[in-house]
CSV table of C-alpha atoms and ligand atoms in Angstrom, one decimal:
chain,number,residue,atom,x,y,z
A,135,MET,CA,207.0,36.8,-65.6
A,136,SER,CA,206.4,33.1,-64.7
A,137,ALA,CA,206.9,30.4,-67.3
A,138,THR,CA,203.2,29.8,-67.6
A,139,ALA,CA,202.6,33.4,-68.4
A,140,LYS,CA,204.5,32.8,-71.6
A,141,VAL,CA,202.4,30.0,-72.8
A,142,PRO,CA,200.4,31.4,-75.7
A,143,GLY,CA,196.7,30.9,-76.1
A,144,ALA,CA,193.5,31.7,-74.4
A,145,GLN,CA,193.2,28.5,-72.3
A,146,ARG,CA,194.7,29.9,-69.2
A,147,TYR,CA,192.2,32.8,-69.2
A,148,LEU,CA,189.2,30.5,-69.1
A,149,PRO,CA,187.3,30.7,-65.9
A,150,ASP,CA,186.4,27.7,-63.8
A,151,LYS,CA,182.8,28.4,-64.2
A,152,ARG,CA,181.9,28.1,-67.8
A,153,ALA,CA,178.5,29.9,-68.0
A,154,LEU,CA,178.2,32.3,-70.9
A,155,GLY,CA,178.4,35.4,-68.7
A,156,ALA,CA,181.5,34.2,-66.9
A,157,LEU,CA,183.1,33.4,-70.2
A,158,ARG,CA,182.4,36.8,-71.6
A,159,ASP,CA,183.8,38.6,-68.5
A,160,ALA,CA,186.9,36.5,-68.6
A,161,ALA,CA,187.4,37.0,-72.4
A,162,ALA,CA,187.4,40.7,-71.9
A,163,GLY,CA,190.8,40.3,-70.2
A,164,CYS,CA,192.3,37.8,-72.5
A,165,ARG,CA,195.9,38.2,-73.6
A,166,GLY,CA,196.3,34.8,-75.2
A,167,CYS,CA,197.9,36.3,-78.3
A,168,GLU,CA,199.2,39.6,-79.5
A,169,LEU,CA,195.9,40.9,-81.0
A,170,TYR,CA,194.6,42.4,-77.7
A,171,ARG,CA,197.4,45.0,-77.9
A,172,ASP,CA,196.1,47.1,-80.8
A,173,ALA,CA,192.4,46.2,-80.8
A,174,THR,CA,189.9,48.3,-78.8
A,175,GLN,CA,188.2,45.4,-77.0
A,176,THR,CA,187.3,41.7,-77.0
A,177,VAL,CA,184.2,41.1,-79.1
A,178,PHE,CA,182.5,38.1,-77.6
A,179,GLY,CA,179.6,36.2,-79.1
A,180,GLU,CA,176.0,37.2,-78.6
A,181,GLY,CA,172.8,35.3,-78.3
A,182,ARG,CA,171.2,33.1,-75.7
A,183,ARG,CA,172.2,29.8,-74.2
A,184,GLY,CA,170.3,27.0,-76.0
A,185,ALA,CA,170.2,28.9,-79.3
A,186,PRO,CA,170.0,26.1,-81.8
A,187,LEU,CA,172.1,27.8,-84.5
A,188,MET,CA,175.6,29.1,-83.8
A,189,LEU,CA,177.1,31.3,-86.5
A,190,VAL,CA,180.9,31.6,-86.4
A,191,GLY,CA,182.6,34.3,-88.4
A,192,GLU,CA,186.3,35.1,-88.8
A,193,GLN,CA,187.0,38.0,-86.5
A,194,PRO,CA,185.5,41.4,-85.6
A,195,GLY,CA,185.9,44.1,-88.2
A,196,ASP,CA,186.4,47.8,-87.7
A,197,GLN,CA,182.9,48.6,-86.6
A,198,GLU,CA,182.6,45.5,-84.4
A,199,ASP,CA,185.9,46.5,-82.7
A,200,ARG,CA,184.6,50.0,-82.0
A,201,GLN,CA,181.1,49.0,-80.8
A,202,GLY,CA,182.0,45.7,-79.1
A,203,HIS,CA,179.3,43.6,-80.8
A,204,PRO,CA,179.7,41.0,-83.5
A,205,PHE,CA,178.4,41.5,-87.0
A,206,VAL,CA,177.3,45.2,-86.7
A,207,GLY,CA,179.3,46.4,-89.8
A,208,PRO,CA,178.7,45.9,-93.6
A,209,ALA,CA,179.2,42.1,-93.4
A,210,GLY,CA,176.8,41.9,-90.5
A,211,ARG,CA,174.1,43.8,-92.4
A,212,LEU,CA,174.4,41.4,-95.3
A,213,LEU,CA,174.3,38.5,-92.9
A,214,ASP,CA,171.1,39.9,-91.2
A,215,ARG,CA,169.5,40.2,-94.6
A,216,ALA,CA,170.5,36.6,-95.6
A,217,ILE,CA,169.2,35.2,-92.3
A,218,HIS,CA,165.9,36.9,-93.0
A,219,ASP,CA,165.8,35.7,-96.6
A,220,ALA,CA,166.6,32.2,-95.4
A,221,GLY,CA,163.5,32.2,-93.2
A,222,ILE,CA,165.5,31.9,-90.0
A,223,ASP,CA,164.2,33.5,-86.8
A,224,PRO,CA,167.1,35.7,-85.5
A,225,GLU,CA,166.1,34.7,-82.0
A,226,LEU,CA,167.4,31.2,-82.8
A,227,VAL,CA,170.9,32.5,-83.6
A,228,TYR,CA,174.0,32.9,-81.5
A,229,ALA,CA,176.7,34.8,-83.4
A,230,THR,CA,180.4,34.8,-82.7
A,231,ASN,CA,183.8,34.7,-84.3
A,232,ALA,CA,186.8,32.3,-84.5
A,233,VAL,CA,189.0,35.1,-83.3
A,234,LYS,CA,187.8,37.7,-80.8
A,235,HIS,CA,190.0,40.6,-81.4
A,236,PHE,CA,190.3,42.7,-84.6
A,237,LYS,CA,193.5,42.3,-86.5
A,238,PHE,CA,194.4,45.2,-88.8
A,239,THR,CA,197.1,47.4,-90.3
A,240,ARG,CA,197.0,51.1,-90.5
A,241,ARG,CA,197.0,53.0,-93.8
A,242,GLU,CA,197.6,56.6,-94.3
A,243,GLY,CA,197.8,57.1,-90.6
A,244,LYS,CA,194.2,56.5,-89.9
A,245,ARG,CA,192.4,53.9,-91.9
A,246,ARG,CA,192.4,50.5,-90.4
A,247,ILE,CA,192.6,47.7,-92.9
A,248,HIS,CA,191.4,44.2,-92.0
A,249,GLN,CA,194.1,41.5,-91.9
A,250,LYS,CA,193.3,37.9,-92.0
A,251,PRO,CA,194.1,36.2,-88.7
A,252,GLY,CA,197.0,33.7,-88.8
A,253,ARG,CA,196.9,30.1,-87.7
A,254,THR,CA,198.6,31.0,-84.5
A,255,GLU,CA,195.8,33.4,-83.5
A,256,VAL,CA,193.1,31.1,-84.6
A,257,VAL,CA,194.5,28.3,-82.5
A,258,ALA,CA,195.2,30.7,-79.6
A,259,CYS,CA,191.6,31.9,-79.6
A,260,ARG,CA,189.9,28.5,-80.1
A,261,PRO,CA,189.4,27.8,-76.4
A,262,TRP,CA,186.8,30.6,-76.3
A,263,LEU,CA,185.0,29.2,-79.3
A,264,ILE,CA,185.0,25.7,-77.8
A,265,ALA,CA,183.8,27.0,-74.5
A,266,GLU,CA,181.0,28.9,-76.3
A,267,ILE,CA,179.8,25.8,-78.1
A,268,GLU,CA,179.8,23.9,-74.9
A,269,ALA,CA,177.9,26.6,-73.0
A,270,VAL,CA,175.4,27.5,-75.7
A,271,ARG,CA,174.9,23.9,-76.8
A,272,PRO,CA,173.7,24.6,-80.4
A,273,GLN,CA,172.3,21.9,-82.6
A,274,LEU,CA,174.2,23.2,-85.5
A,275,VAL,CA,177.4,25.3,-85.9
A,276,VAL,CA,177.5,27.3,-89.1
A,277,CYS,CA,181.1,28.3,-90.1
A,278,LEU,CA,181.1,31.4,-92.2
A,279,GLY,CA,184.3,31.2,-94.3
A,280,ALA,CA,187.5,29.3,-94.1
A,281,THR,CA,188.9,30.7,-90.9
A,282,ALA,CA,186.0,29.4,-88.8
A,283,ALA,CA,185.7,26.2,-90.8
A,284,GLN,CA,189.4,25.4,-90.4
A,285,SER,CA,189.3,26.2,-86.7
A,286,LEU,CA,186.7,23.5,-86.1
A,287,LEU,CA,187.1,21.1,-89.1
A,288,GLY,CA,190.9,21.2,-89.6
A,289,THR,CA,193.2,23.0,-92.0
A,290,ALA,CA,192.6,20.7,-94.9
A,291,PHE,CA,189.0,21.8,-95.1
A,292,ARG,CA,188.0,23.8,-98.2
A,293,ILE,CA,184.9,25.9,-98.5
A,294,SER,CA,184.8,25.3,-102.2
A,295,THR,CA,184.3,21.6,-101.9
A,296,GLY,CA,182.9,21.2,-98.4
A,297,ARG,CA,180.3,23.9,-98.2
A,298,GLY,CA,176.6,23.2,-97.7
A,299,GLN,CA,177.2,19.8,-96.1
A,300,LEU,CA,175.9,18.6,-92.7
A,301,LEU,CA,179.0,17.3,-90.9
A,302,ARG,CA,179.9,16.2,-87.5
A,303,LEU,CA,182.4,18.0,-85.3
A,304,PRO,CA,185.5,15.9,-85.5
A,305,ASP,CA,186.8,14.5,-82.3
A,306,ALA,CA,190.1,16.3,-83.0
A,307,ALA,CA,188.3,19.6,-82.4
A,308,GLY,CA,188.1,18.6,-78.8
A,309,VAL,CA,184.6,19.9,-78.3
A,310,ARG,CA,182.2,18.2,-75.9
A,311,SER,CA,179.2,18.6,-78.1
A,312,ARG,CA,176.9,16.6,-80.4
A,313,ALA,CA,176.4,19.6,-82.6
A,314,ARG,CA,176.6,19.2,-86.3
A,315,VAL,CA,178.6,21.6,-88.5
A,316,LEU,CA,177.9,23.2,-91.8
A,317,ALA,CA,180.3,25.5,-93.6
A,318,THR,CA,179.5,28.2,-96.1
A,319,VAL,CA,181.1,31.4,-97.5
A,320,HIS,CA,181.8,34.4,-95.4
A,321,PRO,CA,179.4,37.3,-95.9
A,322,SER,CA,182.4,39.6,-96.8
A,323,ALA,CA,183.2,37.2,-99.6
A,324,VAL,CA,179.7,37.8,-101.0
A,325,LEU,CA,180.2,41.6,-100.7
A,326,ARG,CA,183.5,41.3,-102.5
A,327,ASP,CA,182.3,38.9,-105.2
A,328,ARG,CA,183.1,40.5,-108.6
A,329,THR,CA,181.8,37.8,-110.8
A,330,ASP,CA,178.2,37.5,-109.9
A,331,ARG,CA,177.3,39.0,-106.5
A,332,ARG,CA,173.6,38.1,-106.8
A,333,GLU,CA,174.5,34.5,-107.5
A,334,ALA,CA,177.0,34.5,-104.6
A,335,TYR,CA,174.2,35.9,-102.3
A,336,ARG,CA,171.7,33.2,-103.5
A,337,GLY,CA,174.2,30.5,-102.7
A,338,PHE,CA,174.8,31.9,-99.3
A,339,VAL,CA,171.1,32.1,-98.5
A,340,ASP,CA,170.6,28.5,-99.8
A,341,ASP,CA,173.3,27.3,-97.4
A,342,LEU,CA,171.7,29.2,-94.5
A,343,ARG,CA,168.3,27.8,-95.5
A,344,LEU,CA,169.7,24.3,-95.2
A,345,ALA,CA,171.1,25.2,-91.8
A,346,GLY,CA,167.7,26.6,-90.7
A,347,ALA,CA,165.9,23.5,-91.9
A,348,ALA,CA,168.4,21.2,-90.2
A,349,VAL,CA,167.6,22.7,-86.8
A,350,THR,CA,163.9,22.7,-87.3
A,351,GLY,CA,164.1,19.0,-88.3
A,352,GLU,CA,163.0,19.6,-91.9
A,353,SER,CA,164.9,18.0,-94.7
A,354,ARG,CA,164.0,20.6,-97.2
A,355,ALA,CA,164.0,24.4,-97.2
A,356,VAL,CA,160.8,26.3,-96.4
A,357,VAL,CA,160.6,29.4,-98.5
B,198,LIG,N1,183.2,39.7,-90.0
B,198,LIG,C1,183.3,38.7,-89.2
B,198,LIG,O1,183.8,37.6,-89.5
B,198,LIG,N2,182.8,38.8,-88.0
B,198,LIG,C2,182.2,40.0,-87.5
B,198,LIG,O2,181.8,40.0,-86.4
B,198,LIG,C3,182.2,41.0,-88.5
B,198,LIG,C4,182.7,40.9,-89.7
B,199,LIG,FE1,192.7,36.3,-76.5
B,199,LIG,FE2,191.5,35.6,-78.8
B,199,LIG,FE3,192.0,38.2,-78.2
B,199,LIG,FE4,194.0,36.6,-78.8
B,199,LIG,S1,192.3,37.2,-80.2
B,199,LIG,S2,193.9,38.0,-77.1
B,199,LIG,S3,193.3,34.6,-77.9
B,199,LIG,S4,190.6,36.8,-77.1
């Protein structure tokens, strides 16, 4: 193995041509971190180039890993409903994840339990996310949860204090993009909320409505 083969991270798997299709094809063969070993497949983002809204989740879940598409499991169903309730046309959305392979542990032989990706994996996978932002050229990137938010806004970012605000991508993120960023909770956090799930859902929809209004140039939500 050459010395460069040991360098972790997705960067060296990026193709010269950075169109979405070429990125997707190249990401299918990524071995930039350990996660490709146990996962079924790379789950790349979906949507069209020029989509004004890019939603960034954490990582594919069990269903996404099997089917090869982002947000097709329980969290995805909640997200679809929230997008609808926020009055956002799904055609305007490109959906992806901060990490593109499913990280899990096995319980009782079979069941695969989601594990939160570590900083190493988030950093390793970030070149794909950056390349997607540069290829799609969204007006606004919506980070769903802390993993996505910290990938783009830094590890000091907290959803609790920073959610629902229109921010700029920091230069440190190294993205050639004028897109703004807005962070909100992850749809799984809404599903798991034990205090007041309806309230958590409402807050999530409010943030998405703000995001939708931001890309249509309106300052207030349209209900
Ligand atoms: N959760 C995520 O963050 N992304 C998916 O694609 C599915 C569930
Ligand atoms: Fe590559 Fe990301 Fe998969 Fe790691 S998680 S192997 S960096 S695509």
